[in-house]
Short mmCIF file of C-alpha atoms and ligand atoms in Angstrom, two decimals:
data_model
loop_
_atom_site.label_atom_id
_atom_site.label_comp_id
_atom_site.label_asym_id
_atom_site.label_seq_id
_atom_site.Cartn_x
_atom_site.Cartn_y
_atom_site.Cartn_z
CA MET A 12 26.42 9.58 20.30
CA SER A 13 24.49 12.79 19.62
CA LYS A 14 20.74 12.60 20.02
CA VAL A 15 18.68 12.18 16.85
CA PRO A 16 15.80 14.67 16.59
CA ILE A 17 12.49 12.99 15.77
CA ALA A 18 9.03 14.47 15.26
CA VAL A 19 6.61 12.92 17.76
CA ALA A 20 2.81 13.19 17.69
CA TYR A 21 0.78 11.95 20.66
CA GLY A 22 -2.40 11.73 18.59
CA ASP A 23 -5.94 11.17 19.87
CA GLY A 24 -7.89 8.59 21.89
CA ILE A 25 -5.47 6.04 23.34
CA GLY A 26 -2.62 7.79 21.45
CA PRO A 27 -1.21 9.91 24.33
CA GLU A 28 -1.13 6.95 26.74
CA ILE A 29 0.58 4.52 24.41
CA MET A 30 3.03 7.16 23.14
CA SER A 31 4.04 8.05 26.70
CA ALA A 32 4.52 4.35 27.50
CA CYS A 33 6.66 3.81 24.39
CA LEU A 34 8.84 6.88 24.89
CA HIS A 35 9.39 5.76 28.50
CA ILE A 36 10.64 2.37 27.27
CA LEU A 37 12.80 3.92 24.54
CA ASN A 38 14.43 6.30 27.05
CA GLU A 39 15.04 3.60 29.63
CA ALA A 40 16.62 1.42 26.95
CA GLY A 41 19.07 4.17 26.07
CA ALA A 42 17.65 5.41 22.77
CA GLN A 43 19.50 8.53 21.70
CA ILE A 44 16.51 10.52 20.50
CA GLU A 45 15.32 14.06 20.96
CA PRO A 46 11.54 14.23 20.49
CA ARG A 47 10.10 17.39 18.93
CA VAL A 48 6.42 17.23 19.74
CA ILE A 49 3.94 18.23 17.04
CA GLU A 50 0.17 18.50 17.16
CA ILE A 51 -1.89 16.46 14.69
CA GLY A 52 -5.34 14.94 14.50
CA GLU A 53 -8.82 15.78 15.66
CA LYS A 54 -8.12 19.19 17.25
CA VAL A 55 -6.13 20.31 14.24
CA TYR A 56 -8.85 19.14 11.83
CA LEU A 57 -11.43 21.07 13.83
CA GLN A 58 -9.27 24.22 13.69
CA GLY A 59 -9.85 24.09 9.93
CA TYR A 60 -6.76 22.27 8.65
CA THR A 61 -8.37 19.77 6.25
CA ALA A 62 -5.50 17.26 6.42
CA GLY A 63 -5.27 17.29 10.25
CA ILE A 64 -1.77 18.80 10.29
CA THR A 65 -0.46 22.38 10.34
CA PRO A 66 2.25 23.73 8.00
CA GLU A 67 4.49 24.22 11.08
CA ALA A 68 4.16 20.54 12.02
CA LEU A 69 4.95 19.52 8.43
CA GLN A 70 8.05 21.69 8.62
CA VAL A 71 9.22 19.83 11.76
CA ILE A 72 8.85 16.52 9.91
CA ARG A 73 10.81 17.95 6.98
CA GLU A 74 13.61 18.93 9.33
CA THR A 75 13.81 15.77 11.44
CA LYS A 76 13.01 13.39 8.54
CA VAL A 77 11.71 10.90 11.11
CA PHE A 78 8.13 10.88 12.36
CA TYR A 79 6.92 8.74 15.27
CA LYS A 80 3.16 8.94 15.16
CA ALA A 81 0.41 7.78 17.53
CA PRO A 82 -3.03 7.07 16.05
CA ILE A 83 -5.45 9.90 15.49
CA THR A 84 -9.22 10.24 15.25
CA THR A 85 -10.54 11.42 11.91
CA PRO A 86 -13.64 13.54 12.60
CA GLN A 87 -16.89 12.33 11.04
CA GLY A 88 -18.33 14.22 8.11
CA GLY A 89 -17.11 15.36 4.75
CA GLY A 90 -14.24 17.64 3.79
CA PHE A 91 -11.56 15.97 5.93
CA LYS A 92 -8.62 14.45 4.12
CA SER A 93 -6.69 11.46 5.43
CA LEU A 94 -3.59 12.60 7.31
CA ASN A 95 -1.85 9.36 6.42
CA VAL A 96 -2.47 9.69 2.71
CA THR A 97 -1.34 13.34 2.86
CA THR A 98 1.94 12.57 4.63
CA ARG A 99 2.64 9.59 2.38
CA LYS A 100 2.21 11.69 -0.73
CA LEU A 101 3.98 14.83 0.52
CA PHE A 102 7.03 12.94 1.69
CA ASN A 103 7.06 10.29 -1.00
CA LEU A 104 6.69 7.45 1.56
CA PHE A 105 6.60 4.76 -1.10
CA ALA A 106 7.03 1.63 1.01
CA ASN A 107 4.72 0.43 3.75
CA VAL A 108 6.42 -2.33 5.70
CA ARG A 109 4.39 -4.33 8.17
CA PRO A 110 5.96 -7.27 9.98
CA CYS A 111 3.35 -9.66 11.43
CA VAL A 112 4.37 -12.37 13.88
CA SER A 113 2.42 -14.79 16.09
CA TYR A 114 3.62 -15.43 19.65
CA HIS A 115 2.37 -18.93 20.29
CA PRO A 116 1.70 -20.19 22.96
CA PHE A 117 1.69 -16.85 24.78
CA VAL A 118 -0.81 -15.00 22.58
CA GLU A 119 -3.77 -17.01 21.31
CA THR A 120 -3.60 -17.64 17.56
CA LYS A 121 -4.69 -20.25 15.05
CA TYR A 122 -1.28 -19.91 13.40
CA PRO A 123 1.61 -20.77 15.73
CA ASN A 124 4.31 -20.25 13.09
CA LEU A 125 3.23 -17.03 11.40
CA ASP A 126 6.11 -14.69 10.60
CA VAL A 127 5.31 -12.64 7.50
CA VAL A 128 6.38 -9.18 6.38
CA ILE A 129 4.01 -7.39 4.00
CA VAL A 130 5.74 -4.80 1.81
CA ARG A 131 2.99 -2.69 0.25
CA GLU A 132 3.42 -0.06 -2.43
CA ASN A 133 2.10 3.05 -0.74
CA GLU A 134 1.46 5.81 -3.30
CA GLU A 135 0.15 4.51 -6.60
CA ASP A 136 -2.57 2.20 -7.87
CA LEU A 137 -6.16 3.21 -7.22
CA TYR A 138 -5.03 5.47 -4.36
CA ALA A 139 -4.16 8.31 -6.72
CA GLY A 140 -7.84 9.09 -6.15
CA ILE A 141 -8.49 10.17 -9.74
CA GLU A 142 -12.19 9.51 -10.14
CA HIS A 143 -14.77 10.73 -12.63
CA ARG A 144 -18.43 10.27 -13.25
CA GLN A 145 -18.77 10.02 -17.01
CA THR A 146 -22.36 9.17 -17.74
CA THR A 147 -25.66 8.71 -15.93
CA GLU A 148 -24.71 5.14 -15.14
CA VAL A 149 -20.94 4.96 -15.11
CA TYR A 150 -18.24 6.08 -12.66
CA GLN A 151 -14.54 5.53 -13.16
CA VAL A 152 -11.32 5.45 -11.13
CA LEU A 153 -7.87 5.46 -12.68
CA LYS A 154 -5.40 2.81 -11.62
CA LEU A 155 -1.90 4.17 -12.22
CA ILE A 156 1.11 1.90 -12.06
CA THR A 157 4.51 3.37 -12.92
CA ARG A 158 7.84 1.78 -13.71
CA PRO A 159 9.80 3.99 -11.28
CA GLY A 160 7.31 3.34 -8.46
CA THR A 161 7.26 -0.40 -9.08
CA GLU A 162 11.02 -0.77 -9.42
CA ARG A 163 11.48 1.03 -6.13
CA ILE A 164 9.03 -1.04 -4.08
CA ILE A 165 10.22 -4.34 -5.50
CA ARG A 166 13.86 -3.49 -4.92
CA TYR A 167 12.95 -2.41 -1.40
CA ALA A 168 11.32 -5.81 -0.74
CA PHE A 169 14.42 -7.68 -1.93
CA GLU A 170 16.80 -5.40 -0.03
CA TYR A 171 14.67 -5.87 3.08
CA ALA A 172 14.78 -9.67 2.66
CA ARG A 173 18.54 -9.56 2.23
CA ALA A 174 19.16 -7.26 5.21
CA TYR A 175 16.90 -9.22 7.55
CA GLY A 176 18.00 -12.71 6.46
CA ARG A 177 14.65 -13.57 4.89
CA LYS A 178 14.59 -16.50 2.46
CA LYS A 179 11.73 -15.85 0.09
CA VAL A 180 9.90 -12.95 -1.56
CA THR A 181 6.39 -13.60 -2.90
CA CYS A 182 4.83 -11.19 -5.39
CA MET A 183 1.02 -11.02 -5.65
CA THR A 184 -0.82 -9.43 -8.59
CA LYS A 185 -3.87 -9.93 -10.75
CA ASP A 186 -1.94 -9.97 -14.01
CA ASN A 187 -4.13 -12.63 -15.59
CA ILE A 188 -6.74 -9.84 -15.91
CA MET A 189 -4.76 -6.57 -15.76
CA LYS A 190 -2.01 -7.54 -18.15
CA LEU A 191 -0.50 -4.09 -18.62
CA THR A 192 -0.61 -2.65 -15.07
CA ASP A 193 -0.32 -5.69 -12.81
CA GLY A 194 1.63 -7.31 -15.64
CA LEU A 195 4.27 -4.57 -15.33
CA PHE A 196 4.54 -5.20 -11.58
CA HIS A 197 5.06 -8.93 -12.15
CA LYS A 198 7.53 -8.35 -14.99
CA ILE A 199 9.63 -5.96 -12.88
CA PHE A 200 9.52 -8.48 -10.01
CA ASP A 201 11.10 -11.05 -12.35
CA GLU A 202 13.66 -8.54 -13.67
CA ILE A 203 14.81 -7.27 -10.28
CA GLY A 204 14.48 -10.66 -8.59
CA ALA A 205 17.16 -11.98 -10.94
CA GLU A 206 19.63 -9.70 -9.15
CA TYR A 207 18.99 -11.56 -5.87
CA PRO A 208 19.90 -15.17 -6.68
CA GLU A 209 20.14 -16.23 -3.01
CA ILE A 210 16.47 -15.34 -2.38
CA GLN A 211 13.62 -17.63 -3.46
CA LYS A 212 11.00 -15.97 -5.59
CA GLU A 213 7.40 -16.84 -6.38
CA HIS A 214 4.35 -15.18 -7.83
CA TRP A 215 0.74 -15.81 -6.86
CA ILE A 216 -2.41 -14.39 -8.39
CA ILE A 217 -3.77 -12.24 -5.56
CA ASP A 218 -7.03 -14.15 -5.02
CA ILE A 219 -5.58 -17.61 -4.52
CA GLY A 220 -2.48 -16.07 -2.93
CA THR A 221 -4.63 -14.39 -0.26
CA ALA A 222 -6.43 -17.67 0.35
CA LYS A 223 -3.09 -19.48 0.76
CA LEU A 224 -1.79 -16.76 3.05
CA ALA A 225 -4.88 -17.01 5.25
CA ASP A 226 -4.68 -20.80 5.29
CA THR A 227 -0.94 -21.53 5.60
CA PRO A 228 0.86 -18.28 6.48
CA GLU A 229 3.91 -20.25 7.61
CA GLN A 230 4.69 -20.87 3.93
CA PHE A 231 5.22 -17.15 3.33
CA ASP A 232 8.10 -14.89 4.30
CA VAL A 233 8.19 -11.45 2.60
CA VAL A 234 5.19 -10.52 0.41
CA VAL A 235 5.38 -7.57 -2.01
CA THR A 236 2.27 -6.26 -3.68
CA LEU A 237 0.38 -3.28 -5.07
CA ASN A 238 -1.28 -0.66 -2.88
CA LEU A 239 -4.88 -1.89 -2.69
CA TYR A 240 -4.06 -5.59 -2.39
CA GLY A 241 -1.42 -4.74 0.23
CA ASP A 242 -3.87 -2.64 2.21
CA ILE A 243 -6.23 -5.58 2.54
CA LEU A 244 -3.57 -8.28 2.98
CA SER A 245 -1.66 -6.45 5.69
CA ASP A 246 -4.73 -5.98 7.93
CA MET A 247 -5.74 -9.58 7.38
CA VAL A 248 -2.32 -10.96 8.31
CA ALA A 249 -1.95 -8.67 11.36
CA GLN A 250 -5.35 -9.80 12.62
CA ILE A 251 -4.74 -13.54 12.20
CA ALA A 252 -1.37 -13.21 13.93
CA GLY A 253 -3.19 -12.50 17.18
CA SER A 254 -4.30 -8.91 17.69
CA VAL A 255 -4.38 -5.62 15.83
CA GLY A 256 -2.84 -4.19 19.00
CA LEU A 257 0.48 -5.89 18.30
CA ALA A 258 1.73 -4.86 14.86
CA GLY A 259 3.61 -1.72 13.88
CA SER A 260 4.33 -0.35 10.47
CA ALA A 261 6.98 1.74 8.78
CA ASN A 262 6.28 4.13 5.91
CA ILE A 263 9.56 4.66 4.15
CA GLY A 264 10.55 7.33 1.65
CA PRO A 265 13.86 8.44 0.13
CA SER A 266 14.42 11.04 2.85
CA VAL A 267 11.54 10.92 5.36
CA ALA A 268 10.11 7.92 7.23
CA MET A 269 7.03 7.60 9.42
CA PHE A 270 6.49 4.91 12.08
CA GLU A 271 3.13 4.05 13.62
CA ALA A 272 0.92 1.30 15.05
CA ILE A 273 -1.46 -0.28 12.59
CA HIS A 274 -4.52 0.23 14.79
CA GLY A 275 -6.57 3.39 15.28
CA SER A 276 -7.23 5.63 18.26
CA ALA A 277 -9.73 3.26 19.93
CA PRO A 278 -11.67 6.19 21.49
CA ARG A 279 -13.77 3.91 23.72
CA ARG A 280 -10.62 2.71 25.50
CA ALA A 281 -9.06 6.16 25.85
CA GLY A 282 -7.92 7.56 29.21
CA GLN A 283 -8.39 4.27 31.09
CA ASN A 284 -4.83 2.93 31.09
CA LEU A 285 -6.12 -0.12 29.18
CA ALA A 286 -4.58 0.01 25.70
CA ASN A 287 -1.79 -2.22 24.51
CA PRO A 288 1.22 -0.09 23.52
CA SER A 289 2.90 -2.99 21.65
CA GLY A 290 1.98 -1.92 18.11
CA LEU A 291 3.45 1.53 18.61
CA LEU A 292 6.44 0.02 20.40
CA HIS A 293 7.14 -2.24 17.40
CA ALA A 294 6.97 0.85 15.20
CA GLY A 295 9.47 2.50 17.56
CA ILE A 296 11.77 -0.52 17.26
CA MET A 297 11.69 -0.19 13.46
CA MET A 298 12.43 3.51 13.86
CA LEU A 299 15.51 2.79 15.98
CA VAL A 300 16.85 0.41 13.33
CA HIS A 301 16.14 3.05 10.71
CA ILE A 302 18.08 5.78 12.56
CA GLY A 303 21.05 3.52 13.14
CA GLN A 304 20.45 2.42 16.74
CA PRO A 305 19.92 -1.32 16.20
CA GLU A 306 21.44 -2.31 19.56
CA VAL A 307 18.73 -0.38 21.40
CA ALA A 308 16.07 -1.80 19.07
CA GLU A 309 17.28 -5.32 19.86
CA ARG A 310 17.32 -4.73 23.63
CA ILE A 311 13.74 -3.45 23.57
CA HIS A 312 12.42 -6.12 21.26
CA ASN A 313 13.90 -8.96 23.32
CA ALA A 314 12.65 -7.42 26.59
CA TRP A 315 9.19 -7.12 25.01
CA LEU A 316 9.25 -10.79 23.95
CA ARG A 317 10.24 -11.73 27.50
CA THR A 318 7.37 -9.65 28.93
CA ILE A 319 4.92 -11.47 26.66
CA GLU A 320 6.41 -14.83 27.68
CA GLU A 321 6.20 -13.96 31.36
CA GLY A 322 2.47 -13.39 30.93
CA TYR A 323 2.12 -9.66 31.62
CA HIS A 324 -0.70 -8.99 29.18
CA THR A 325 -3.02 -6.08 28.43
CA TYR A 326 -6.73 -6.86 28.23
CA ASP A 327 -6.76 -7.49 24.47
CA ILE A 328 -4.39 -10.47 24.67
CA PHE A 329 -5.16 -11.56 28.23
CA ARG A 330 -6.30 -15.20 28.45
CA GLU A 331 -7.12 -17.04 31.67
CA GLY A 332 -4.71 -19.98 32.01
CA ILE A 333 -2.09 -18.46 29.70
CA SER A 334 -1.52 -14.98 31.11
CA ARG A 335 -0.06 -14.32 34.55
CA GLU A 336 -1.52 -10.87 35.15
CA LYS A 337 -3.83 -8.45 33.37
CA VAL A 338 -1.91 -5.18 33.29
CA GLY A 339 -2.60 -1.63 32.17
CA THR A 340 -0.65 0.38 29.62
CA LYS A 341 1.76 1.84 32.20
CA GLU A 342 2.35 -1.43 34.04
CA PHE A 343 3.01 -3.18 30.75
CA ALA A 344 5.66 -0.58 29.91
CA GLN A 345 7.18 -0.98 33.37
CA ALA A 346 7.39 -4.74 32.85
CA VAL A 347 9.23 -4.24 29.52
CA VAL A 348 11.65 -1.87 31.28
CA ARG A 349 12.27 -4.49 33.99
CA TYR A 350 13.25 -7.06 31.37
CA LEU A 351 15.62 -4.77 29.46
CA GLY A 352 18.87 -6.66 29.02
CA GLN A 353 17.13 -10.03 29.12
CA GLU A 354 16.15 -12.33 26.29
CA PRO A 355 13.11 -14.51 25.73
CA GLN A 356 13.51 -18.11 26.83
CA GLN A 357 11.12 -19.91 24.47
CA LEU A 358 10.38 -17.40 21.70
CA ARG A 359 13.24 -16.79 19.29
CA PRO A 360 15.29 -13.71 20.28
CA VAL A 361 15.57 -11.07 17.57
CA ARG A 362 18.86 -9.86 16.13
CA TYR A 363 19.17 -6.46 14.52
CA THR A 364 22.92 -6.40 14.89
CA GLN A 365 24.70 -8.65 12.46
CA GLU A 366 28.00 -10.04 13.72
CA GLY A 367 28.12 -7.14 16.13
CA GLY A 368 27.79 -4.50 13.40
CA PRO A 369 24.78 -2.28 12.80
CA ALA A 370 21.90 -3.56 10.67
CA LYS A 371 22.12 -2.47 7.08
CA VAL A 372 20.34 0.78 6.34
CA LEU A 373 18.29 0.13 3.24
CA THR A 374 19.09 2.44 0.38
CA ILE A 375 17.40 2.26 -2.96
CA PRO A 376 19.29 3.68 -5.93
CA PRO A 377 17.56 6.55 -7.74
CA TYR A 378 15.57 5.62 -10.83
CA GLN A 379 17.60 5.43 -14.01
CA ARG A 380 15.63 6.83 -16.93
CA ASN A 381 16.66 4.96 -20.08
CA ALA A 382 16.39 6.27 -23.64
CA PRO A 383 12.65 6.40 -24.42
CA PRO A 384 11.19 3.81 -26.81
CA LYS A 385 9.83 4.81 -30.21
CA LYS A 386 6.22 5.82 -29.60
CA GLU A 387 3.72 5.84 -32.46
CA LEU A 388 0.06 6.81 -32.38
CA ILE A 389 -1.98 4.25 -34.33
CA GLY A 390 -5.51 4.94 -33.17
CA VAL A 391 -7.85 6.21 -30.49
CA ASP A 392 -10.53 4.85 -28.19
CA ILE A 393 -13.35 7.36 -27.97
CA PHE A 394 -15.78 6.74 -25.12
CA VAL A 395 -19.31 7.97 -25.66
CA HIS A 396 -22.33 8.50 -23.45
CA TRP A 397 -25.12 6.94 -25.45
CA VAL A 398 -28.41 5.67 -24.13
CA PRO A 399 -28.52 1.97 -24.82
CA GLY A 400 -29.63 1.07 -28.29
CA ARG A 401 -28.24 -1.59 -30.58
CA PRO A 402 -24.46 -1.48 -31.09
CA GLU A 403 -24.90 -1.63 -34.90
CA GLU A 404 -26.82 1.67 -34.80
CA LEU A 405 -23.87 3.30 -33.02
CA ALA A 406 -21.43 1.72 -35.48
CA GLN A 407 -23.39 3.11 -38.46
CA LYS A 408 -23.44 6.62 -37.02
CA ILE A 409 -19.67 6.54 -36.48
CA GLN A 410 -18.83 4.96 -39.83
CA SER A 411 -20.92 7.58 -41.65
CA ALA A 412 -18.90 10.42 -40.09
CA ILE A 413 -15.24 9.55 -39.43
CA PRO A 414 -12.36 10.54 -41.74
CA SER A 415 -11.33 7.88 -44.27
CA GLN A 416 -7.86 7.49 -42.71
CA LEU A 417 -9.53 5.86 -39.70
CA LYS A 418 -11.60 2.70 -39.42
CA LEU A 419 -13.94 1.62 -36.66
CA THR A 420 -12.63 -1.76 -35.51
CA MET A 421 -14.51 -2.47 -32.32
CA ILE A 422 -17.16 -1.26 -29.89
CA SER A 423 -17.16 -2.52 -26.35
CA ASN A 424 -19.45 -2.00 -23.40
CA ARG A 425 -17.93 -2.42 -19.91
CA GLY A 426 -14.91 -3.98 -21.65
CA THR A 427 -16.86 -6.67 -23.53
CA VAL A 428 -16.84 -6.49 -27.31
CA VAL A 429 -20.38 -5.89 -28.61
CA TRP A 430 -19.58 -5.00 -32.22
CA PRO A 431 -18.85 -6.37 -34.84
CA GLN A 432 -19.92 -9.55 -32.99
CA THR A 433 -22.59 -9.32 -30.35
CA LEU A 434 -24.65 -11.57 -28.12
CA GLU A 435 -28.25 -10.73 -27.26
CA GLU A 436 -27.55 -11.68 -23.63
CA THR A 437 -24.77 -9.10 -23.01
CA PHE A 438 -25.95 -6.41 -20.60
CA LEU A 439 -25.48 -2.88 -21.93
CA VAL A 440 -24.96 0.38 -20.04
CA ASP A 441 -24.82 3.96 -21.35
CA HIS A 442 -20.99 4.05 -21.71
CA TRP A 443 -19.43 2.78 -24.93
CA ARG A 444 -15.84 2.46 -26.05
CA THR A 445 -15.45 2.92 -29.78
CA ARG A 446 -12.05 1.96 -31.20
CA LEU A 447 -10.72 3.77 -34.26
CA LEU A 448 -7.50 2.47 -35.79
CA SER A 449 -5.36 3.80 -38.60
CA ALA A 450 -6.91 2.52 -41.86
CA THR A 451 -3.49 2.12 -43.49
CA GLY A 452 -1.60 0.71 -40.53
CA GLN A 453 0.62 3.80 -40.61
CA PRO A 454 0.93 6.13 -37.58
CA ILE A 455 -1.68 8.89 -37.40
CA SER A 456 -1.51 12.50 -36.21
CA HIS A 457 -3.20 14.25 -33.29
CA ASP A 458 -4.99 16.38 -35.90
CA LEU A 459 -6.74 13.27 -37.15
CA VAL A 460 -7.92 12.48 -33.61
CA ILE A 461 -9.35 15.98 -33.34
CA GLU A 462 -11.05 15.55 -36.73
CA ALA A 463 -12.59 12.30 -35.47
CA LEU A 464 -13.93 14.08 -32.37
CA ARG A 465 -15.47 16.77 -34.59
CA ALA A 466 -17.10 14.03 -36.64
CA TYR A 467 -18.63 12.49 -33.47
CA GLN A 468 -19.90 15.95 -32.51
CA ARG A 469 -21.49 16.39 -35.96
CA VAL A 470 -23.55 13.21 -35.61
CA GLY A 471 -24.60 14.14 -32.06
CA LEU A 472 -22.43 11.71 -30.12
CA ASP A 473 -21.50 12.88 -26.60
CA PHE A 474 -17.85 11.85 -26.29
CA VAL A 475 -16.82 11.71 -22.62
CA LYS A 476 -13.20 10.62 -22.83
CA THR A 477 -10.46 9.59 -25.23
CA GLU A 478 -7.56 7.20 -24.78
CA HIS A 479 -4.83 7.25 -27.38
CA LEU A 480 -3.59 3.95 -28.74
CA TYR A 481 0.19 3.87 -28.92
CA VAL A 482 2.74 1.34 -30.03
CA PHE A 483 6.04 1.45 -28.12
CA ASP A 484 8.98 -0.02 -30.06
CA GLY A 485 6.46 -2.11 -32.00
CA VAL A 486 4.60 -3.38 -28.89
CA GLU A 487 0.98 -2.38 -28.36
CA GLY A 488 0.47 -0.19 -25.31
CA PHE A 489 -3.22 -1.00 -24.87
CA SER A 490 -5.34 -3.99 -24.02
CA ARG A 491 -7.69 -5.76 -26.38
CA GLY A 492 -11.41 -5.89 -25.59
CA GLN A 493 -12.76 -9.10 -24.05
CA GLY A 494 -13.66 -11.20 -27.05
CA GLU A 495 -11.80 -8.96 -29.55
P1 NAD B 516 -9.30 1.00 16.10
O1 NAD B 516 -8.10 0.32 15.57
O2 NAD B 516 -9.11 2.25 16.84
O3 NAD B 516 -10.09 -0.03 17.05
C1 NAD B 516 -10.54 -1.31 16.60
C2 NAD B 516 -10.69 -2.26 17.79
O4 NAD B 516 -9.42 -2.65 18.27
C3 NAD B 516 -11.42 -1.66 19.01
O5 NAD B 516 -12.18 -2.67 19.60
C4 NAD B 516 -10.29 -1.24 19.91
O6 NAD B 516 -10.67 -1.23 21.27
C5 NAD B 516 -9.23 -2.30 19.64
N1 NAD B 516 -7.86 -1.76 19.77
C6 NAD B 516 -7.22 -0.97 18.87
N2 NAD B 516 -6.00 -0.65 19.29
C7 NAD B 516 -5.86 -1.25 20.50
C8 NAD B 516 -4.80 -1.30 21.44
N3 NAD B 516 -3.65 -0.67 21.25
N4 NAD B 516 -4.99 -2.00 22.56
C9 NAD B 516 -6.12 -2.65 22.78
N5 NAD B 516 -7.16 -2.66 21.92
C10 NAD B 516 -7.03 -1.96 20.79
O7 NAD B 516 -10.29 1.22 14.89
P2 NAD B 516 -11.64 2.07 14.76
O8 NAD B 516 -12.45 1.90 16.03
O9 NAD B 516 -12.23 1.64 13.48
O10 NAD B 516 -11.18 3.56 14.60
C11 NAD B 516 -11.14 4.53 15.64
C12 NAD B 516 -10.54 5.84 15.12
O11 NAD B 516 -9.20 5.63 14.72
C13 NAD B 516 -11.26 6.39 13.87
O12 NAD B 516 -11.40 7.78 14.03
C14 NAD B 516 -10.32 6.08 12.74
O13 NAD B 516 -10.42 7.03 11.70
C15 NAD B 516 -8.98 6.18 13.42
N6 NAD B 516 -7.89 5.40 12.79
C16 NAD B 516 -6.67 6.00 12.79
C17 NAD B 516 -5.57 5.33 12.27
C18 NAD B 516 -4.24 6.01 12.27
O14 NAD B 516 -4.10 7.07 12.84
N7 NAD B 516 -3.23 5.43 11.65
C19 NAD B 516 -5.72 4.04 11.75
C20 NAD B 516 -6.98 3.43 11.79
C21 NAD B 516 -8.06 4.13 12.33
#
């Protein structure tokens, strides 16, 4: 088998030690890889590259399409961009896959039967980072959820479940509140889930779902969710499984994939041969499956399980009475190498080879763009910066000025309707949404929207943003105000 080139970054802090340990294990196990070392992280940031990576290093990742990455240290202070967010976006790494497992009774945990894979959407949601300050009092971030992005992550979760023999996929959203965005995610989960009849499906609202996951993780299998919820859930589950030092993660895109530990560079532990290389090793195991070397992945994973069973533990998981010996990073790697070819005796051995054949490589079909729906403009929400007065004053100003083809139907403040009905108790800030709808019910033109903005300008209203109100194939593409 010819060797597969992979981009390798040793990173900062404990990074170089744990990467050396992992590459040693991978080589001894017979991985057919050819590392191409690239420089990332603190030094590169301080040379003036704001994302912590040089164009040359990015080019190596483009060529190898596989990136094995040790943790880095992000320098303190402003102006530095997250390397992870940059690589995710540049290479379209849409899926973040994080398997979390407890290793009872060998690693202390409150949850002996935890075995959950979090599949997190990795590019969209609030992480688009589109933020604006609009008034003295109000700041805004845009939450973007797309159909192509959602279809892809949900299909990935089901394909993962199928390939790895998982029984259930749980979707978590907050669609009782965010009916359009989270609602789309839930709807697509139902649509795509129907194509996987052998897999159980369930949906939880994220708040109670998180509580259930923290309380009875053994009832969950694969969890698919949006970016922010997944960010929080995946750290929580990794932590309750035993140690942040144990879990690895895969960031998967259509052509490039990046594999890393979930923890950071732990600078205080650096250079002391103390750190646990297991998280990065698990990432390496996922990488081997990804590049079509599942036999090697299986050998390493089973030897690792045996090492844990035999009680060779780094300081973070060492427990008097459970562990046999407290070992350093290098000695831990040597123990894994010693057990290559052996299987765990109490923990369940892993199988990446199915009936002797290679594990399925997950491929997601490209997005199929259907004929667009009929889209009609029926109104506009104009947001204004207005120092709190009474909503009826604002309504009068607007009604006196707008063209007759439009009618003011609602004013809301922080989403709560304050006109035509209002409660004295509702708290008001300086940011108002004023909703103008077509007076006739017929579609309106963009010209009319511009005329409305001119009218606001004439009566001295500082409009800070507009949102057009569309109907798609007869279905409203906007939410109603609370209480509307
Ligand atoms: P951290 O994950 O580095 O450390 C948190 C705690 O876990 C520390 O007590 C540490 O000693 C322990 N720990 C972490 N990994 C361990 C391991 N392999 N073995 C044993 N113990 C381990 O988080 P932090 O201290 O918040 O961050 C340190 C630096 O890492 C920061 O500069 C941060 O920006 C960076 N960071 C990088 C990544 C990444 O590159 N993917 C992720 C998170 C944090």
